[in-house]
Short mmCIF file of C-alpha atoms in Angstrom, two decimals:
data_model
loop_
_atom_site.label_atom_id
_atom_site.label_comp_id
_atom_site.label_asym_id
_atom_site.label_seq_id
_atom_site.Cartn_x
_atom_site.Cartn_y
_atom_site.Cartn_z
CA MET K 1055 1.51 78.10 -13.59
CA SER K 1056 -0.44 76.39 -15.97
CA HIS K 1057 -1.28 72.89 -15.83
CA ALA K 1058 -2.07 70.50 -19.12
CA ARG K 1059 -5.79 69.49 -19.68
CA GLY K 1060 -6.61 66.47 -17.63
CA GLU K 1061 -4.17 66.80 -14.94
CA ASP K 1062 -4.68 67.31 -11.20
CA PRO K 1063 -3.01 70.22 -10.10
CA PHE K 1064 -2.78 68.63 -6.53
CA LEU K 1065 -0.65 65.89 -7.25
CA PRO K 1066 2.83 65.58 -8.36
CA GLU K 1067 3.54 64.92 -12.18
CA HIS K 1068 3.88 61.02 -12.81
CA GLU K 1069 3.07 60.05 -9.14
CA ASP K 1070 1.43 56.79 -8.73
CA ILE K 1071 -2.03 56.87 -6.85
CA THR K 1072 -2.48 53.46 -6.06
CA GLY K 1073 -0.88 54.12 -2.91
CA LEU K 1074 -3.48 56.59 -1.70
CA ILE K 1075 -6.29 54.05 -2.22
CA PRO K 1076 -6.86 52.14 0.80
CA ARG K 1077 -5.74 48.79 1.26
CA GLY K 1078 -9.10 47.18 2.14
CA LEU K 1079 -10.92 48.92 -0.78
CA ARG K 1080 -8.02 47.60 -3.21
CA ILE K 1081 -8.31 43.96 -1.67
CA SER K 1082 -11.97 44.38 -2.12
CA ALA K 1083 -11.95 45.47 -5.80
CA ALA K 1084 -9.40 42.38 -6.63
CA LEU K 1085 -11.75 39.61 -4.92
CA ALA K 1086 -14.87 41.26 -6.63
CA TRP K 1087 -13.66 40.93 -10.43
CA ARG K 1088 -12.16 37.74 -9.70
CA PHE K 1089 -15.43 36.50 -8.10
CA ILE K 1090 -17.57 38.30 -11.35
CA VAL K 1091 -15.17 36.04 -13.51
CA ILE K 1092 -15.72 32.69 -11.86
CA VAL K 1093 -19.67 33.75 -11.62
CA ALA K 1094 -19.28 34.64 -15.76
CA ALA K 1095 -17.40 31.12 -16.31
CA LEU K 1096 -19.77 28.95 -14.32
CA TYR K 1097 -22.87 30.49 -16.04
CA ALA K 1098 -21.05 29.83 -19.61
CA VAL K 1099 -20.49 26.19 -18.12
CA VAL K 1100 -24.27 26.01 -17.16
CA TRP K 1101 -25.35 27.87 -20.46
CA VAL K 1102 -23.30 25.17 -22.39
CA ILE K 1103 -24.46 22.43 -20.66
CA GLY K 1104 -28.30 23.63 -20.97
CA TYR K 1105 -27.83 24.23 -24.88
CA LEU K 1106 -26.19 20.55 -24.95
CA SER K 1107 -28.92 19.04 -22.76
CA VAL K 1108 -29.89 16.73 -25.33
CA VAL K 1109 -26.59 14.93 -25.29
CA VAL K 1110 -25.38 15.53 -21.33
CA ILE K 1111 -28.75 14.13 -19.83
CA PRO K 1112 -28.44 10.80 -21.73
CA LEU K 1113 -24.80 11.00 -21.26
CA SER K 1114 -24.97 11.57 -17.47
CA ILE K 1115 -27.69 9.18 -16.90
CA ALA K 1116 -25.68 6.26 -18.61
CA LEU K 1117 -23.21 7.05 -16.13
CA LEU K 1118 -25.51 6.23 -13.60
CA VAL K 1119 -26.51 3.37 -15.20
CA SER K 1120 -23.02 2.00 -16.14
CA ALA K 1121 -22.18 2.42 -12.28
CA LEU K 1122 -25.09 0.39 -11.21
CA LEU K 1123 -24.52 -2.35 -13.88
CA ALA K 1124 -20.76 -2.36 -13.97
CA PRO K 1125 -20.41 -4.86 -10.56
CA ALA K 1126 -22.59 -7.72 -12.62
CA VAL K 1127 -20.66 -6.94 -15.77
CA GLN K 1128 -17.37 -7.42 -13.76
CA LYS K 1129 -18.63 -10.59 -12.14
CA LEU K 1130 -19.46 -11.94 -15.32
CA VAL K 1131 -16.11 -11.33 -17.17
CA ALA K 1132 -14.50 -12.84 -13.43
CA LEU K 1133 -16.36 -15.96 -14.74
CA LYS K 1134 -14.69 -16.25 -17.98
CA PHE K 1135 -17.23 -14.38 -19.76
CA PRO K 1136 -15.92 -12.33 -22.61
CA ARG K 1137 -16.95 -8.58 -21.99
CA GLY K 1138 -18.81 -8.08 -24.95
CA LEU K 1139 -21.35 -10.78 -24.10
CA ALA K 1140 -20.91 -9.83 -20.55
CA THR K 1141 -22.39 -6.47 -21.42
CA ALA K 1142 -24.99 -7.88 -23.75
CA ILE K 1143 -26.13 -10.44 -20.95
CA VAL K 1144 -26.43 -7.37 -18.19
CA LEU K 1145 -28.25 -5.10 -20.36
CA ILE K 1146 -30.76 -7.49 -21.58
CA ALA K 1147 -31.54 -8.58 -18.20
CA GLY K 1148 -31.65 -5.35 -17.30
CA LEU K 1149 -34.31 -3.88 -20.08
CA ALA K 1150 -36.23 -7.13 -19.31
CA VAL K 1151 -36.70 -6.49 -15.91
CA LEU K 1152 -37.65 -2.85 -16.27
CA GLY K 1153 -39.95 -3.77 -19.39
CA GLY K 1154 -41.57 -6.45 -17.56
CA LEU K 1155 -42.33 -4.33 -13.81
CA LEU K 1156 -43.47 -1.28 -16.39
CA THR K 1157 -45.79 -3.79 -17.94
CA PHE K 1158 -46.99 -4.93 -14.30
CA VAL K 1159 -47.21 -1.42 -12.97
CA ILE K 1160 -49.51 -0.46 -15.89
CA THR K 1161 -51.47 -3.78 -15.76
CA GLN K 1162 -52.05 -2.85 -11.89
CA PHE K 1163 -52.93 0.71 -12.57
CA SER K 1164 -55.74 -0.24 -15.16
CA SER K 1165 -57.12 -2.96 -13.26
CA GLY K 1166 -57.43 -0.79 -9.93
CA LEU K 1167 -58.46 2.43 -11.97
CA PRO K 1168 -62.17 1.37 -11.93
CA GLN K 1169 -62.18 1.04 -8.23
CA LEU K 1170 -60.41 4.06 -7.54
CA GLN K 1171 -62.48 6.26 -9.62
CA GLN K 1172 -65.69 4.83 -7.56
CA GLN K 1173 -63.94 6.05 -4.10
CA VAL K 1174 -63.10 9.57 -5.82
CA ASN K 1175 -66.52 9.62 -6.89
CA ALA K 1176 -68.03 9.02 -3.61
CA SER K 1177 -65.65 11.33 -1.84
CA LEU K 1178 -66.84 14.07 -3.86
CA ASP K 1179 -70.20 13.21 -2.96
CA GLN K 1180 -69.05 13.56 0.94
CA ILE K 1181 -67.58 16.68 -0.05
CA LYS K 1182 -70.45 18.25 -1.83
CA ASN K 1183 -73.01 17.04 1.12
CA TRP K 1184 -70.33 18.71 3.29
CA LEU K 1185 -70.78 22.05 1.52
CA LEU K 1186 -74.43 21.96 1.25
CA ASN K 1187 -75.46 20.66 4.67
CA GLY K 1188 -72.14 21.75 6.91
CA PRO K 1189 -70.73 24.82 7.80
CA PRO K 1190 -70.74 26.51 4.27
CA HIS K 1191 -74.01 26.10 3.78
CA LEU K 1192 -73.79 26.38 0.08
CA ARG K 1193 -76.88 26.12 -2.44
CA GLN K 1194 -76.88 23.83 -5.07
CA GLU K 1195 -77.14 26.54 -7.24
CA GLN K 1196 -73.85 28.02 -6.11
CA ILE K 1197 -72.15 24.71 -6.79
CA GLN K 1198 -73.37 24.55 -10.14
CA ASP K 1199 -72.20 28.00 -11.07
CA PHE K 1200 -68.58 26.77 -10.20
CA ILE K 1201 -68.94 23.45 -12.25
CA ASN K 1202 -70.28 25.56 -15.25
CA GLN K 1203 -67.17 27.82 -14.89
CA ALA K 1204 -64.79 25.09 -14.53
CA ILE K 1205 -66.02 23.73 -17.67
CA GLY K 1206 -66.31 27.24 -19.48
CA PHE K 1207 -62.81 27.88 -18.80
CA ILE K 1208 -61.71 24.52 -20.12
CA GLN K 1209 -63.49 25.42 -23.77
CA ASN K 1210 -62.12 28.70 -23.53
CA ASN K 1211 -58.47 27.86 -23.21
CA GLN K 1212 -59.09 24.99 -25.79
CA ALA K 1213 -56.37 25.96 -28.10
CA SER K 1214 -53.76 26.22 -25.12
CA ILE K 1215 -54.73 22.63 -24.01
CA THR K 1216 -54.35 21.56 -27.50
CA THR K 1217 -50.74 23.21 -27.85
CA THR K 1218 -49.82 21.88 -24.43
CA ALA K 1219 -50.64 18.20 -25.78
CA LEU K 1220 -48.77 18.86 -28.79
CA THR K 1221 -45.73 19.67 -26.78
CA THR K 1222 -46.33 16.89 -24.39
CA ALA K 1223 -46.28 14.54 -27.95
CA SER K 1224 -42.93 16.18 -28.98
CA THR K 1225 -41.53 15.64 -25.42
CA VAL K 1226 -42.34 11.67 -25.36
CA GLY K 1227 -40.50 11.77 -28.78
CA GLU K 1228 -37.68 13.37 -26.96
CA ILE K 1229 -37.79 10.86 -24.19
CA LEU K 1230 -37.54 8.00 -26.51
CA THR K 1231 -34.45 9.51 -28.37
CA GLY K 1232 -32.77 10.39 -25.17
CA PHE K 1233 -33.28 6.52 -24.10
CA LEU K 1234 -32.18 5.32 -27.20
CA LEU K 1235 -29.09 7.37 -26.95
CA THR K 1236 -28.42 6.69 -23.02
CA LEU K 1237 -28.50 2.48 -24.30
CA PHE K 1238 -26.30 3.27 -26.91
CA ILE K 1239 -23.72 5.00 -24.65
CA THR K 1240 -24.02 2.88 -21.89
CA ILE K 1241 -23.13 0.08 -24.16
CA PHE K 1242 -19.49 1.39 -25.04
CA PHE K 1243 -19.31 2.60 -21.17
CA LEU K 1244 -19.88 -1.01 -19.93
CA SER K 1245 -17.80 -2.53 -22.69
CA GLY K 1246 -14.80 -0.30 -22.95
CA GLY K 1247 -15.15 2.47 -20.24
CA ASP K 1248 -11.60 1.70 -19.04
CA GLY K 1249 -10.40 2.37 -22.45
CA ILE K 1250 -12.21 5.48 -23.11
CA TRP K 1251 -11.14 7.09 -19.66
CA THR K 1252 -7.42 6.13 -20.64
CA PHE K 1253 -7.68 7.94 -23.82
CA LEU K 1254 -9.42 10.97 -22.35
CA VAL K 1255 -6.56 11.09 -19.66
CA ARG K 1256 -3.83 11.41 -22.16
CA ALA K 1257 -4.76 15.09 -22.88
CA VAL K 1258 -3.92 15.86 -19.24
CA PRO K 1259 0.09 17.12 -19.22
CA GLY K 1260 2.25 14.31 -17.92
CA ARG K 1261 3.48 15.50 -14.76
CA VAL K 1262 -0.12 15.52 -13.42
CA ARG K 1263 -1.23 12.86 -15.41
CA ASN K 1264 -1.16 9.82 -12.53
CA ARG K 1265 -3.05 12.49 -9.92
CA VAL K 1266 -5.71 13.36 -12.53
CA ASP K 1267 -6.03 9.41 -13.63
CA VAL K 1268 -6.41 8.55 -9.77
CA ALA K 1269 -9.18 11.39 -8.95
CA GLY K 1270 -10.98 10.28 -11.87
CA ARG K 1271 -11.27 6.62 -10.60
CA ARG K 1272 -11.85 7.58 -7.55
CA GLY K 1273 -15.00 9.92 -8.34
CA PHE K 1274 -16.35 6.95 -10.64
CA ALA K 1275 -15.91 4.70 -7.56
CA SER K 1276 -17.68 7.54 -5.53
CA LEU K 1277 -20.77 7.07 -7.89
CA VAL K 1278 -20.64 3.27 -8.03
CA SER K 1279 -20.97 3.64 -4.02
CA TYR K 1280 -23.58 6.17 -4.33
CA VAL K 1281 -26.06 4.22 -6.95
CA ARG K 1282 -25.58 0.85 -5.23
CA ALA K 1283 -26.65 2.40 -1.72
CA THR K 1284 -29.51 4.73 -3.39
CA ALA K 1285 -31.08 1.62 -5.01
CA ALA K 1286 -30.71 -0.63 -1.86
CA VAL K 1287 -32.76 2.46 0.21
CA ALA K 1288 -35.00 2.96 -2.95
CA VAL K 1289 -36.01 -0.96 -2.34
CA VAL K 1290 -36.50 -0.55 1.37
CA ASP K 1291 -38.43 2.30 0.69
CA ALA K 1292 -40.50 0.99 -1.71
CA VAL K 1293 -41.03 -2.12 0.28
CA GLY K 1294 -41.73 -0.56 3.58
CA ILE K 1295 -44.19 2.05 2.26
CA GLY K 1296 -45.94 -0.52 0.07
CA VAL K 1297 -46.81 -2.97 2.92
CA GLY K 1298 -47.85 -0.07 5.20
CA LEU K 1299 -50.41 0.68 2.55
CA TRP K 1300 -51.55 -2.84 1.70
CA ILE K 1301 -51.86 -3.20 5.43
CA MET K 1302 -54.29 0.23 5.10
CA GLY K 1303 -56.31 -1.50 2.26
CA VAL K 1304 -55.15 1.55 -0.06
CA PRO K 1305 -55.77 0.80 -3.67
CA LEU K 1306 -52.83 0.55 -6.38
CA VAL K 1307 -50.50 -0.40 -3.72
CA ILE K 1308 -47.97 -1.81 -6.44
CA PRO K 1309 -48.11 1.78 -8.92
CA LEU K 1310 -47.43 3.61 -5.61
CA ALA K 1311 -44.58 1.48 -4.16
CA THR K 1312 -43.14 1.57 -7.84
CA LEU K 1313 -43.62 5.42 -7.82
CA VAL K 1314 -42.06 5.57 -4.40
CA PHE K 1315 -38.82 3.32 -5.86
CA ILE K 1316 -38.26 5.85 -8.33
CA GLY K 1317 -38.63 8.97 -6.27
CA ALA K 1318 -35.96 7.85 -4.07
CA PHE K 1319 -33.14 8.08 -6.39
CA ILE K 1320 -33.94 11.98 -6.17
CA PRO K 1321 -32.91 12.31 -2.14
CA ILE K 1322 -35.18 14.16 0.03
CA ILE K 1323 -37.42 15.73 -2.43
CA GLY K 1324 -38.47 12.67 -4.24
CA ALA K 1325 -39.44 10.80 -1.11
CA VAL K 1326 -41.54 13.99 0.02
CA LEU K 1327 -43.39 13.93 -3.25
CA THR K 1328 -44.09 10.26 -3.88
CA GLY K 1329 -45.02 9.87 -0.16
CA GLY K 1330 -47.27 12.81 -0.56
CA VAL K 1331 -49.15 11.12 -3.60
CA ALA K 1332 -49.54 8.04 -1.15
CA VAL K 1333 -51.18 10.25 1.64
CA LEU K 1334 -53.26 12.18 -1.04
CA ILE K 1335 -54.85 8.79 -2.50
CA ALA K 1336 -55.29 7.83 1.05
CA LEU K 1337 -57.37 10.76 2.19
CA VAL K 1338 -59.58 10.31 -1.12
CA THR K 1339 -60.35 6.61 -0.43
CA ASN K 1340 -59.59 5.69 3.19
CA GLY K 1341 -60.38 9.47 4.96
CA PHE K 1342 -59.01 11.48 7.14
CA ILE K 1343 -58.01 8.77 9.85
CA GLY K 1344 -56.38 6.58 7.40
CA ALA K 1345 -54.53 9.38 5.31
CA VAL K 1346 -52.96 10.21 9.07
CA ILE K 1347 -51.85 6.66 9.68
CA VAL K 1348 -50.19 6.59 6.07
CA LEU K 1349 -48.90 9.95 6.95
CA ALA K 1350 -47.08 8.40 9.73
CA ILE K 1351 -45.98 5.23 8.20
CA VAL K 1352 -43.98 7.40 5.32
CA ILE K 1353 -42.64 9.60 7.69
CA GLY K 1354 -41.30 6.39 10.04
CA VAL K 1355 -39.77 5.02 6.70
CA MET K 1356 -37.77 8.32 5.93
CA GLN K 1357 -36.55 8.30 9.34
CA LEU K 1358 -35.42 4.98 8.87
CA GLU K 1359 -33.53 5.82 5.70
CA SER K 1360 -32.01 9.12 6.89
CA HIS K 1361 -30.80 7.69 10.52
CA ILE K 1362 -30.07 3.95 9.88
CA LEU K 1363 -29.65 2.87 5.94
CA GLN K 1364 -28.01 6.27 4.41
CA PRO K 1365 -24.81 6.11 6.90
CA LEU K 1366 -24.69 2.52 7.17
CA LEU K 1367 -24.83 1.96 3.53
CA LEU K 1368 -23.39 5.32 2.23
CA GLY K 1369 -20.76 5.34 4.80
CA ARG K 1370 -17.65 7.28 4.60
CA ALA K 1371 -16.95 6.85 1.21
CA VAL K 1372 -19.49 9.39 0.08
CA LYS K 1373 -20.77 10.81 3.14
CA LEU K 1374 -22.39 14.26 2.19
CA HIS K 1375 -23.91 16.93 4.59
CA PRO K 1376 -27.21 16.94 4.80
CA LEU K 1377 -27.10 20.77 4.05
CA ALA K 1378 -25.09 20.10 0.85
CA VAL K 1379 -27.42 17.55 -0.30
CA VAL K 1380 -30.48 20.12 -0.07
CA LEU K 1381 -28.35 23.03 -1.73
CA ALA K 1382 -27.05 20.99 -4.67
CA ILE K 1383 -30.64 19.56 -5.43
CA THR K 1384 -32.03 23.08 -5.19
CA ALA K 1385 -29.54 24.41 -7.37
CA GLY K 1386 -30.11 21.30 -9.70
CA LEU K 1387 -33.59 22.07 -9.73
CA VAL K 1388 -33.49 25.59 -10.84
CA ALA K 1389 -30.74 25.07 -13.39
CA GLY K 1390 -31.92 21.55 -14.86
CA GLY K 1391 -35.55 20.87 -13.87
CA ILE K 1392 -36.09 17.06 -12.72
CA ALA K 1393 -32.88 15.79 -14.65
CA GLY K 1394 -30.82 18.29 -12.84
CA ALA K 1395 -32.44 17.52 -9.20
CA LEU K 1396 -31.63 13.87 -10.40
CA LEU K 1397 -27.89 14.50 -11.28
CA ALA K 1398 -27.09 17.11 -8.64
CA VAL K 1399 -25.84 14.65 -5.78
CA PRO K 1400 -24.35 12.11 -8.00
CA LEU K 1401 -22.39 15.08 -9.19
CA LEU K 1402 -21.39 16.46 -5.69
CA ALA K 1403 -20.15 12.93 -4.69
CA VAL K 1404 -17.98 12.64 -7.74
CA LEU K 1405 -16.73 16.05 -7.16
CA ASN K 1406 -16.10 15.70 -3.20
CA ALA K 1407 -14.08 12.46 -3.76
CA GLY K 1408 -11.98 13.68 -6.81
CA VAL K 1409 -11.39 17.06 -4.90
CA ARG K 1410 -10.02 15.10 -1.95
CA SER K 1411 -8.05 12.83 -4.08
CA LEU K 1412 -6.27 15.80 -6.11
CA LEU K 1413 -5.78 17.50 -2.66
CA HIS K 1414 -4.55 14.91 0.14
CA GLU K 1415 -3.47 11.89 -2.42
CA ARG K 1416 0.10 10.18 -1.30
CA ASN K 1417 2.00 8.58 -4.07
CA PRO K 1418 -1.16 8.06 -6.65
CA ASP K 1419 -1.24 4.53 -8.75
CA PRO K 1420 -4.05 4.11 -11.05
CA ALA K 1421 -3.35 0.65 -11.07
CA GLU K 1422 -4.04 0.22 -7.28
CA VAL K 1423 -7.28 1.78 -7.51
CA ASP K 1424 -10.68 -0.53 -7.96
CA VAL K 1425 -13.51 1.48 -8.90
CA LEU K 1426 -15.85 -1.18 -7.85
CA LYS K 1427 -15.20 -1.24 -4.05
CA ASP K 1428 -16.46 1.50 -1.44
CA GLN K 1429 -13.07 1.96 -0.24
CA ALA K 1430 -11.50 3.29 -3.53
CA ALA K 1431 -13.39 6.85 -3.31
CA GLN K 1432 -10.80 7.63 -0.14
CA PRO K 1433 -7.65 8.75 -0.51
CA ASN K 1434 -4.68 6.44 -0.06
CA ASP K 1435 -3.19 8.25 2.99
CA ALA K 1436 -6.32 7.32 5.05
CA GLU K 1437 -7.45 3.80 6.15
CA PRO K 1438 -11.26 3.19 5.67
CA GLY K 1439 -13.33 3.30 9.00
CA THR K 1440 -10.64 5.12 10.92
CA PRO K 1441 -10.81 8.78 12.03
CA ASP K 1442 -8.10 9.86 9.81
CA ALA K 1443 -10.48 8.94 6.68
CA GLU K 1444 -12.40 11.90 7.55
CA VAL K 1445 -11.74 14.95 4.86
CA PRO K 1446 -8.85 16.74 5.88
CA THR K 1447 -8.54 20.43 6.11
CA ILE K 1448 -6.57 22.34 4.05
CA GLY K 1449 -2.92 22.87 5.45
CA GLU K 1450 -3.36 19.89 7.45
CA ASP K 1451 -0.51 18.11 5.94
CA ASP K 1452 1.75 20.69 6.29
CA GLU K 1453 0.90 21.02 10.26
CA GLU K 1454 1.76 17.03 10.73
CA ASP K 1455 5.32 17.78 8.72
CA GLU K 1456 5.80 20.28 11.21
CA GLU K 1457 4.76 18.21 14.03
CA LYS K 1458 7.07 15.00 12.93
CA ASN K 1459 9.84 17.45 12.53
CA ALA K 1460 9.56 19.01 16.18
CA ARG K 1461 9.46 15.50 17.35
CA ALA K 1462 12.69 14.77 15.62
CA ALA K 1463 14.36 17.59 16.80
CA THR K 1464 13.41 16.74 20.23
CA ALA K 1465 14.72 13.31 19.96
CA VAL K 1466 18.18 14.39 18.79
CA ASN K 1467 18.37 17.39 21.69
CA LYS K 1468 17.83 14.38 24.21
CA ASP K 1469 20.31 11.91 22.68
CA GLU K 1470 22.65 15.29 22.64
CA LYS K 1471 22.44 15.50 26.30
#
């Protein structure tokens, strides 16, 4: 008997070999290629976002700023101000506050810089005396050689340092361009954001348009709640740590408190970094004991934030597990640097509210969703503040229906008896 080239002599002709592959291997292969497709799609999305970061980052920051300023604009509109005028008033007031704050910080930093330089020089002299007369017992020549090596390193790498300076100048130009673009986008979001969203929703098929519309509105409501609560927490952090630094006599209290306020918008990591800067300056200016006391103050304020302020202000509307927050910040930092870390948690809050609405919303009505209220971040099948407001698990609705049917059948049987 002869066999055609390429045919297996041990298998009957035209037999399907799928049944010979173990079921577990087939399921694993099916899951594997689907997982690869999902990862490739996510990678493509991240790559496109990174490629268009000049537009995406200003757009995202404009959304955050709009979520922060929208309540003020709405209050002016309620007082019979035209929306365009209300937007102009709020933006001008916000820019005035921001400009005044930056001017005050720069002035305070400039006035306190000479004192800080003197204290740094005194600390360096103490370190030098400790190296000479302390346990290391270094010689004056060794210290001078180290200083000369540092100067030589700077001279040898002068070209790269100059290139870095030019890159920094270019970065400043990009930041200025991004700021203007963010301001331009924010104006349109505050003056006609509802119309823009309505236009975008028209691209969704009609049978699911209301569900998508409500999910998007609940996502923005979650963003409003997040930004509002984060700003309040940032103020408390800045005031608490600033008062502690003032009591300890640490210089540059106002700039450090402002740095803490800005850093508080990046959960966990921002507070740690800015608090570390305050502790470092306290170490240089006030010594080891002063730095330990400042560290205790920073830790105390962080504990107040994490255990009281965050649960009280964020509440159930945008409640996120700390592990999810840490993972989101880490992923954002790897994917987009500082901007990614800043935008990761707000994006997670929006997705959390939107997905919950899509999965568990009952009879969605876009007209009933007031995006400026914290309760609007929750689906309408659960009342805020009740145990039912927790995120339902998959299949929970089906289990509830089965229980209702079982109770109804039991009642019917009793009536028949």
